[in-house]
Amino acid sequence: MNRTAGYREAQPTAPELRPRSIEEAAGLLCELPQESRVRILGGGTHLGLGYRFDPDLILSTAGMDRIVAWEPDDLTVVVEAGMTVEELENTLAAKGQTALLHERPGGGTVGGALATATSGWRRYRYGPIGDRVLEVTLVSSDGRVATAGGRLVKNVTGYDIPRLATGSLGSLGLIARVCFKLWPLPVTTATVAMESAEEALSRAFRPLAVLETDGRTSVFLGGTREEIEGQAAALGGSPAEGLAWPDPPSGHVRFSVRVPPSHLRSIVRRFDRTWRYVAQFGVGEVTAATNGASSGALEELRVAAESVGGALVILDAPDGLRQQFDPWGAPPASLPIQRRLVELFDPGRMINPGILPGGI
């Protein structure tokens, strides 16, 4: 998400702690009163997500921003949560590798990407961010440190906790360190303009992404020069060198609609013509922004999404709209299970309390 343009949520104003190690973070949390309400803060790019709460304390990951271990030959990297996505990807690119994190991260951090399950636009080819996480180190609200998973690509022992941490919004504790599986960067990349996203999906073979941006379709390709030339010929378009990723939509109200891929076109057709959007065809997600959406228009769109098993989630909005329109919508059927899991890790609900669906 990019919060550099459009509406910007105010930063929390509570006192801020900035530990420089996992051990220091654990010590700080362990010493806090049990009734404390703690906001985990990375780059501040996801503050509009979920229900509001007023923290007593901010625990910033800005001091935990280092690469702990990088094994280029094994295609793995271990990184602290406070490192920005941009810095990590730039570092990896120097040796021709990528963690496949979001292409337009703004000031977002690695921990924020995992906590919000922000997968990036190459998800169509490579899958969601949770599939690329090998190991996670969590610090619980009472100062316990737990590492689960394994740094070997073939090691799946204990993989459940990394998956649970993905999209948890900090409800299981501070995501302090992450091990990612890496991929080689393509030898050559190109972008091909198309008239129809559906036609592009039917013709392209394993593209990086098929995105429709405000009515314009682009197919993103990676591979050898011969592969790209063949793909472009199959698409019937001329390849432009490089990946011309769009900027995330900006506006006072930003939201995401997630539906089964076959229903994405019907959702996009419901959009107001003034709304700016990026739709990920083949994935089933569209991110949109506007300066004037009403709660009624959003509710109609949410009903349509939920009727096919999808959801509409508010990414950012002024408080006035939030008072009229729930940021999450209908809680998932798994809510009781999620509640029990959160209580195991954070029984006092100290860290990011109440921001999840159902007020968890």
Short mmCIF file of C-alpha atoms in Angstrom, two decimals:
data_model
loop_
_atom_site.label_atom_id
_atom_site.label_comp_id
_atom_site.label_asym_id
_atom_site.label_seq_id
_atom_site.Cartn_x
_atom_site.Cartn_y
_atom_site.Cartn_z
CA MET A 1 0.00 0.00 0.00
CA ASN A 2 1.18 3.48 -0.71
CA ARG A 3 0.11 6.21 1.63
CA THR A 4 2.25 8.92 0.08
CA ALA A 5 -0.70 10.46 -1.77
CA GLY A 6 -4.34 11.03 -0.90
CA TYR A 7 -5.86 10.65 2.57
CA ARG A 8 -3.35 9.97 5.31
CA GLU A 9 -4.35 8.50 8.65
CA ALA A 10 -2.88 10.30 11.65
CA GLN A 11 0.03 8.57 13.34
CA PRO A 12 -0.64 7.36 16.91
CA THR A 13 0.55 9.89 19.49
CA ALA A 14 1.29 7.58 22.44
CA PRO A 15 4.84 7.25 23.84
CA GLU A 16 7.08 5.22 21.53
CA LEU A 17 9.60 2.51 22.33
CA ARG A 18 12.14 1.47 19.71
CA PRO A 19 13.95 -1.77 20.63
CA ARG A 20 17.03 -2.73 18.62
CA SER A 21 16.88 -6.48 19.17
CA ILE A 22 14.45 -9.32 19.77
CA GLU A 23 15.75 -9.67 23.32
CA GLU A 24 15.17 -5.99 24.04
CA ALA A 25 11.65 -6.14 22.59
CA ALA A 26 10.86 -9.20 24.72
CA GLY A 27 12.15 -7.47 27.84
CA LEU A 28 10.06 -4.36 27.19
CA LEU A 29 6.85 -6.32 26.66
CA CYS A 30 7.47 -8.51 29.67
CA GLU A 31 7.72 -5.46 31.94
CA LEU A 32 4.51 -3.76 30.78
CA PRO A 33 1.40 -3.75 32.97
CA GLN A 34 -1.09 -6.40 31.84
CA GLU A 35 -3.76 -3.80 31.02
CA SER A 36 -1.48 -1.96 28.56
CA ARG A 37 -2.66 -1.47 24.97
CA VAL A 38 0.26 -1.64 22.56
CA ARG A 39 0.35 -0.63 18.91
CA ILE A 40 2.98 -2.33 16.77
CA LEU A 41 4.25 0.23 14.26
CA GLY A 42 6.41 -0.44 11.22
CA GLY A 43 6.33 1.97 8.30
CA GLY A 44 2.85 3.27 9.19
CA THR A 45 1.45 2.31 5.78
CA HIS A 46 -1.35 0.07 7.12
CA LEU A 47 -2.73 2.17 9.98
CA GLY A 48 -6.12 2.49 8.28
CA LEU A 49 -6.75 -1.26 8.36
CA GLY A 50 -9.17 -2.64 10.96
CA TYR A 51 -11.02 -1.12 13.89
CA ARG A 52 -9.62 1.90 15.70
CA PHE A 53 -8.09 1.76 19.16
CA ASP A 54 -6.12 4.26 21.25
CA PRO A 55 -2.79 2.75 22.30
CA ASP A 56 -1.06 3.45 25.60
CA LEU A 57 2.27 2.69 23.98
CA ILE A 58 3.77 2.31 20.51
CA LEU A 59 6.34 -0.41 19.89
CA SER A 60 8.23 0.60 16.76
CA THR A 61 10.22 -1.90 14.70
CA ALA A 62 12.35 0.87 13.16
CA GLY A 63 15.39 -0.19 15.22
CA MET A 64 15.13 -3.80 14.02
CA ASP A 65 15.97 -3.32 10.37
CA ARG A 66 18.83 -5.65 9.50
CA ILE A 67 19.39 -8.66 7.28
CA VAL A 68 20.34 -11.43 9.72
CA ALA A 69 21.37 -14.10 7.21
CA TRP A 70 21.36 -14.27 3.43
CA GLU A 71 22.21 -17.49 1.64
CA PRO A 72 22.06 -16.71 -2.10
CA ASP A 73 22.92 -20.29 -3.08
CA ASP A 74 20.12 -21.68 -0.89
CA LEU A 75 17.68 -18.97 -2.02
CA THR A 76 16.81 -17.85 1.53
CA VAL A 77 17.07 -14.63 3.49
CA VAL A 78 16.39 -13.92 7.17
CA VAL A 79 15.43 -10.32 7.86
CA GLU A 80 14.25 -8.29 10.82
CA ALA A 81 10.70 -6.97 10.66
CA GLY A 82 11.59 -3.27 10.58
CA MET A 83 13.56 -3.38 7.32
CA THR A 84 11.65 -1.68 4.54
CA VAL A 85 10.45 -3.76 1.64
CA GLU A 86 12.16 -1.40 -0.78
CA GLU A 87 15.55 -1.71 0.94
CA LEU A 88 15.32 -5.50 1.12
CA GLU A 89 14.33 -5.89 -2.52
CA ASN A 90 17.02 -3.47 -3.70
CA THR A 91 19.65 -5.40 -1.73
CA LEU A 92 18.51 -8.76 -3.10
CA ALA A 93 18.35 -7.41 -6.66
CA ALA A 94 22.08 -6.67 -6.51
CA LYS A 95 22.60 -10.44 -6.73
CA GLY A 96 19.70 -11.07 -9.09
CA GLN A 97 17.20 -12.27 -6.49
CA THR A 98 13.81 -11.22 -5.10
CA ALA A 99 11.51 -12.04 -2.19
CA LEU A 100 8.53 -11.15 -4.42
CA LEU A 101 7.24 -8.51 -2.00
CA HIS A 102 5.00 -5.68 -3.15
CA GLU A 103 6.26 -3.74 -6.15
CA ARG A 104 5.02 -0.36 -4.85
CA PRO A 105 5.54 -0.62 -1.07
CA GLY A 106 5.89 3.06 -0.20
CA GLY A 107 7.60 3.04 3.20
CA GLY A 108 6.15 -0.34 4.16
CA THR A 109 8.22 -2.81 6.17
CA VAL A 110 8.76 -6.55 5.95
CA GLY A 111 6.84 -7.12 9.19
CA GLY A 112 3.95 -5.01 7.96
CA ALA A 113 3.78 -6.93 4.68
CA LEU A 114 3.52 -10.23 6.53
CA ALA A 115 1.14 -8.98 9.23
CA THR A 116 -1.27 -7.67 6.57
CA ALA A 117 -0.67 -10.49 4.06
CA THR A 118 0.28 -8.00 1.34
CA SER A 119 1.36 -10.28 -1.48
CA GLY A 120 2.15 -7.93 -4.37
CA TRP A 121 1.06 -8.15 -7.99
CA ARG A 122 3.18 -11.14 -8.93
CA ARG A 123 0.88 -13.33 -6.87
CA TYR A 124 -0.75 -14.69 -10.03
CA ARG A 125 2.46 -16.52 -10.95
CA TYR A 126 4.11 -17.11 -7.59
CA GLY A 127 1.27 -17.39 -5.08
CA PRO A 128 0.53 -15.41 -1.89
CA ILE A 129 3.13 -14.15 0.55
CA GLY A 130 2.29 -16.88 3.06
CA ASP A 131 3.59 -19.52 0.64
CA ARG A 132 7.00 -17.84 0.57
CA VAL A 133 7.59 -17.69 4.34
CA LEU A 134 9.82 -20.43 5.75
CA GLU A 135 10.28 -19.27 9.33
CA VAL A 136 8.91 -16.62 11.70
CA THR A 137 10.12 -15.41 15.10
CA LEU A 138 7.33 -14.01 17.29
CA VAL A 139 7.53 -12.13 20.57
CA SER A 140 4.35 -12.64 22.61
CA SER A 141 2.75 -9.98 24.80
CA ASP A 142 4.32 -11.52 27.92
CA GLY A 143 7.82 -11.52 26.43
CA ARG A 144 8.08 -15.11 25.24
CA VAL A 145 10.13 -15.63 22.06
CA ALA A 146 9.09 -18.42 19.70
CA THR A 147 10.62 -19.39 16.36
CA ALA A 148 8.68 -21.75 14.11
CA GLY A 149 9.29 -23.16 10.65
CA GLY A 150 12.66 -23.95 9.09
CA ARG A 151 15.18 -22.09 6.96
CA LEU A 152 15.66 -24.98 4.55
CA VAL A 153 13.32 -24.67 1.58
CA LYS A 154 12.33 -28.35 1.88
CA ASN A 155 11.76 -28.14 5.64
CA VAL A 156 8.07 -27.68 6.46
CA THR A 157 8.26 -28.65 10.13
CA GLY A 158 6.30 -26.20 12.25
CA TYR A 159 5.03 -24.33 9.21
CA ASP A 160 1.63 -23.59 10.80
CA ILE A 161 2.75 -20.65 12.94
CA PRO A 162 4.28 -18.77 9.99
CA ARG A 163 0.96 -19.19 8.19
CA LEU A 164 -0.99 -18.05 11.24
CA ALA A 165 1.21 -14.96 11.57
CA THR A 166 0.47 -14.03 7.95
CA GLY A 167 -2.43 -11.59 8.03
CA SER A 168 -2.61 -11.62 11.83
CA LEU A 169 -2.22 -7.83 12.20
CA GLY A 170 0.03 -8.44 15.19
CA SER A 171 -2.66 -10.29 17.15
CA LEU A 172 -0.30 -13.21 17.88
CA GLY A 173 2.54 -10.93 18.97
CA LEU A 174 5.34 -8.90 17.46
CA ILE A 175 6.56 -10.39 14.17
CA ALA A 176 10.25 -9.81 14.85
CA ARG A 177 12.10 -11.82 12.22
CA VAL A 178 11.14 -13.56 8.97
CA CYS A 179 12.85 -16.06 6.69
CA PHE A 180 11.74 -15.83 3.07
CA LYS A 181 12.24 -18.19 0.20
CA LEU A 182 13.82 -16.30 -2.72
CA TRP A 183 13.50 -16.46 -6.49
CA PRO A 184 15.92 -15.46 -9.26
CA LEU A 185 14.97 -12.29 -11.08
CA PRO A 186 13.94 -12.91 -14.71
CA VAL A 187 16.63 -12.40 -17.33
CA THR A 188 14.30 -10.11 -19.28
CA THR A 189 11.00 -8.42 -18.46
CA ALA A 190 8.37 -6.70 -20.56
CA THR A 191 4.89 -5.18 -20.41
CA VAL A 192 2.28 -5.77 -23.11
CA ALA A 193 -0.85 -3.63 -23.47
CA MET A 194 -4.08 -5.51 -24.21
CA GLU A 195 -7.72 -4.64 -24.83
CA SER A 196 -9.14 -7.36 -22.58
CA ALA A 197 -7.90 -8.89 -19.34
CA GLU A 198 -9.92 -12.04 -19.96
CA GLU A 199 -8.40 -12.46 -23.41
CA ALA A 200 -4.93 -11.91 -21.97
CA LEU A 201 -5.50 -14.68 -19.40
CA SER A 202 -6.62 -17.08 -22.11
CA ARG A 203 -3.56 -16.40 -24.30
CA ALA A 204 -0.70 -15.82 -21.87
CA PHE A 205 1.38 -18.66 -20.42
CA ARG A 206 2.30 -18.03 -16.78
CA PRO A 207 2.59 -14.23 -16.89
CA LEU A 208 3.80 -12.41 -13.80
CA ALA A 209 0.50 -10.55 -13.61
CA VAL A 210 -2.52 -9.41 -15.60
CA LEU A 211 -3.66 -6.05 -14.28
CA GLU A 212 -6.49 -3.78 -15.34
CA THR A 213 -5.91 -0.19 -14.25
CA ASP A 214 -8.85 2.18 -14.72
CA GLY A 215 -10.00 0.27 -17.81
CA ARG A 216 -6.55 -0.37 -19.33
CA THR A 217 -5.09 -3.88 -19.33
CA SER A 218 -1.40 -4.70 -19.03
CA VAL A 219 0.27 -8.11 -19.09
CA PHE A 220 3.56 -8.38 -17.23
CA LEU A 221 6.07 -10.94 -18.52
CA GLY A 222 9.38 -12.32 -17.29
CA GLY A 223 11.79 -14.86 -18.77
CA THR A 224 14.32 -15.14 -21.56
CA ARG A 225 14.11 -12.80 -24.54
CA GLU A 226 12.86 -15.67 -26.71
CA GLU A 227 10.14 -16.54 -24.19
CA ILE A 228 8.94 -12.95 -24.01
CA GLU A 229 8.90 -12.58 -27.78
CA GLY A 230 6.85 -15.76 -28.05
CA GLN A 231 4.45 -14.61 -25.33
CA ALA A 232 4.00 -11.21 -26.94
CA ALA A 233 3.28 -12.86 -30.29
CA ALA A 234 0.65 -15.07 -28.66
CA LEU A 235 -0.92 -12.01 -27.06
CA GLY A 236 -0.89 -10.11 -30.33
CA GLY A 237 0.86 -7.11 -28.81
CA SER A 238 4.20 -5.35 -28.85
CA PRO A 239 6.33 -5.80 -25.70
CA ALA A 240 7.66 -2.68 -24.00
CA GLU A 241 10.88 -3.36 -22.15
CA GLY A 242 10.63 -3.51 -18.36
CA LEU A 243 7.74 -3.83 -15.91
CA ALA A 244 5.56 -0.71 -15.89
CA TRP A 245 3.85 -1.41 -12.58
CA PRO A 246 1.00 0.98 -11.80
CA ASP A 247 0.94 3.17 -8.72
CA PRO A 248 -1.55 2.03 -6.08
CA PRO A 249 -4.79 4.03 -6.24
CA SER A 250 -4.86 7.01 -3.88
CA GLY A 251 -7.78 8.89 -2.38
CA HIS A 252 -9.63 9.72 0.84
CA VAL A 253 -11.25 6.28 0.80
CA ARG A 254 -9.30 3.17 -0.18
CA PHE A 255 -10.68 -0.33 -0.15
CA SER A 256 -10.03 -3.83 -1.42
CA VAL A 257 -12.56 -6.28 -2.86
CA ARG A 258 -11.59 -9.96 -2.89
CA VAL A 259 -13.74 -12.49 -4.72
CA PRO A 260 -13.26 -15.76 -6.61
CA PRO A 261 -11.38 -14.87 -9.83
CA SER A 262 -14.32 -15.75 -12.06
CA HIS A 263 -16.41 -13.02 -10.37
CA LEU A 264 -13.91 -10.17 -10.59
CA ARG A 265 -15.30 -8.69 -13.82
CA SER A 266 -18.81 -8.47 -12.37
CA ILE A 267 -17.41 -6.56 -9.38
CA VAL A 268 -15.42 -4.11 -11.52
CA ARG A 269 -18.52 -3.40 -13.61
CA ARG A 270 -20.22 -2.10 -10.46
CA PHE A 271 -17.57 0.56 -9.87
CA ASP A 272 -18.38 4.22 -10.20
CA ARG A 273 -16.57 5.66 -13.23
CA THR A 274 -14.72 8.13 -11.01
CA TRP A 275 -13.16 5.42 -8.87
CA ARG A 276 -9.52 4.60 -9.55
CA TYR A 277 -8.57 0.95 -9.31
CA VAL A 278 -6.08 -1.82 -10.02
CA ALA A 279 -7.71 -5.21 -10.62
CA GLN A 280 -5.65 -8.42 -10.45
CA PHE A 281 -7.24 -10.76 -12.95
CA GLY A 282 -6.59 -14.42 -12.32
CA VAL A 283 -6.25 -13.60 -8.61
CA GLY A 284 -9.62 -12.05 -7.83
CA GLU A 285 -8.63 -8.88 -6.02
CA VAL A 286 -9.17 -5.24 -6.88
CA THR A 287 -7.82 -2.27 -4.91
CA ALA A 288 -9.72 0.97 -5.40
CA ALA A 289 -9.71 4.56 -4.19
CA THR A 290 -12.00 7.56 -4.37
CA ASN A 291 -12.49 10.93 -2.75
CA GLY A 292 -16.27 10.66 -2.59
CA ALA A 293 -17.63 7.14 -2.00
CA SER A 294 -20.80 6.97 0.08
CA SER A 295 -21.48 4.26 2.63
CA GLY A 296 -24.49 3.23 0.54
CA ALA A 297 -22.42 2.64 -2.60
CA LEU A 298 -19.86 0.68 -0.63
CA GLU A 299 -22.57 -1.38 1.05
CA GLU A 300 -24.05 -2.38 -2.32
CA LEU A 301 -20.61 -3.45 -3.49
CA ARG A 302 -20.00 -5.39 -0.27
CA VAL A 303 -23.30 -7.25 -0.61
CA ALA A 304 -22.35 -8.26 -4.16
CA ALA A 305 -18.90 -9.47 -3.02
CA GLU A 306 -20.18 -11.38 0.00
CA SER A 307 -22.90 -13.04 -2.10
CA VAL A 308 -20.18 -14.93 -4.02
CA GLY A 309 -18.04 -15.71 -0.98
CA GLY A 310 -15.88 -12.59 -1.14
CA ALA A 311 -15.32 -9.53 1.01
CA LEU A 312 -14.87 -5.77 0.89
CA VAL A 313 -12.28 -4.44 3.33
CA ILE A 314 -11.59 -0.78 4.07
CA LEU A 315 -7.90 0.03 3.78
CA ASP A 316 -8.20 3.69 4.70
CA ALA A 317 -11.07 6.09 5.35
CA PRO A 318 -11.97 9.16 7.41
CA ASP A 319 -13.61 8.50 10.78
CA GLY A 320 -16.94 9.84 9.55
CA LEU A 321 -17.29 7.06 6.99
CA ARG A 322 -16.04 4.46 9.43
CA GLN A 323 -18.84 5.32 11.83
CA GLN A 324 -21.36 4.48 9.10
CA PHE A 325 -19.59 1.56 7.43
CA ASP A 326 -17.89 -1.40 9.10
CA PRO A 327 -14.28 -1.72 7.87
CA TRP A 328 -14.44 -5.55 7.73
CA GLY A 329 -18.00 -6.55 6.93
CA ALA A 330 -19.44 -9.91 7.93
CA PRO A 331 -17.07 -11.82 10.25
CA PRO A 332 -15.71 -15.08 8.81
CA ALA A 333 -17.13 -18.43 9.87
CA SER A 334 -13.74 -19.22 11.41
CA LEU A 335 -14.09 -16.36 13.93
CA PRO A 336 -14.43 -18.62 17.03
CA ILE A 337 -11.27 -20.49 16.04
CA GLN A 338 -9.40 -17.23 15.45
CA ARG A 339 -10.53 -15.92 18.81
CA ARG A 340 -9.23 -19.03 20.63
CA LEU A 341 -5.89 -18.83 18.82
CA VAL A 342 -5.42 -15.18 19.70
CA GLU A 343 -6.26 -15.87 23.34
CA LEU A 344 -3.51 -18.52 23.44
CA PHE A 345 -0.84 -16.08 22.27
CA ASP A 346 -2.14 -12.85 23.82
CA PRO A 347 -4.72 -13.69 26.51
CA GLY A 348 -4.83 -10.15 27.85
CA ARG A 349 -5.16 -8.65 24.33
CA MET A 350 -2.34 -6.19 24.83
CA ILE A 351 -1.02 -6.03 21.25
CA ASN A 352 -3.20 -4.32 18.63
CA PRO A 353 -6.37 -5.23 20.57
CA GLY A 354 -9.79 -5.22 18.92
CA ILE A 355 -8.72 -4.35 15.37
CA LEU A 356 -9.53 -7.72 13.79
CA PRO A 357 -12.94 -8.83 12.45
CA GLY A 358 -15.35 -9.42 15.30
CA GLY A 359 -13.38 -7.00 17.47
CA ILE A 360 -10.75 -9.60 18.40
#
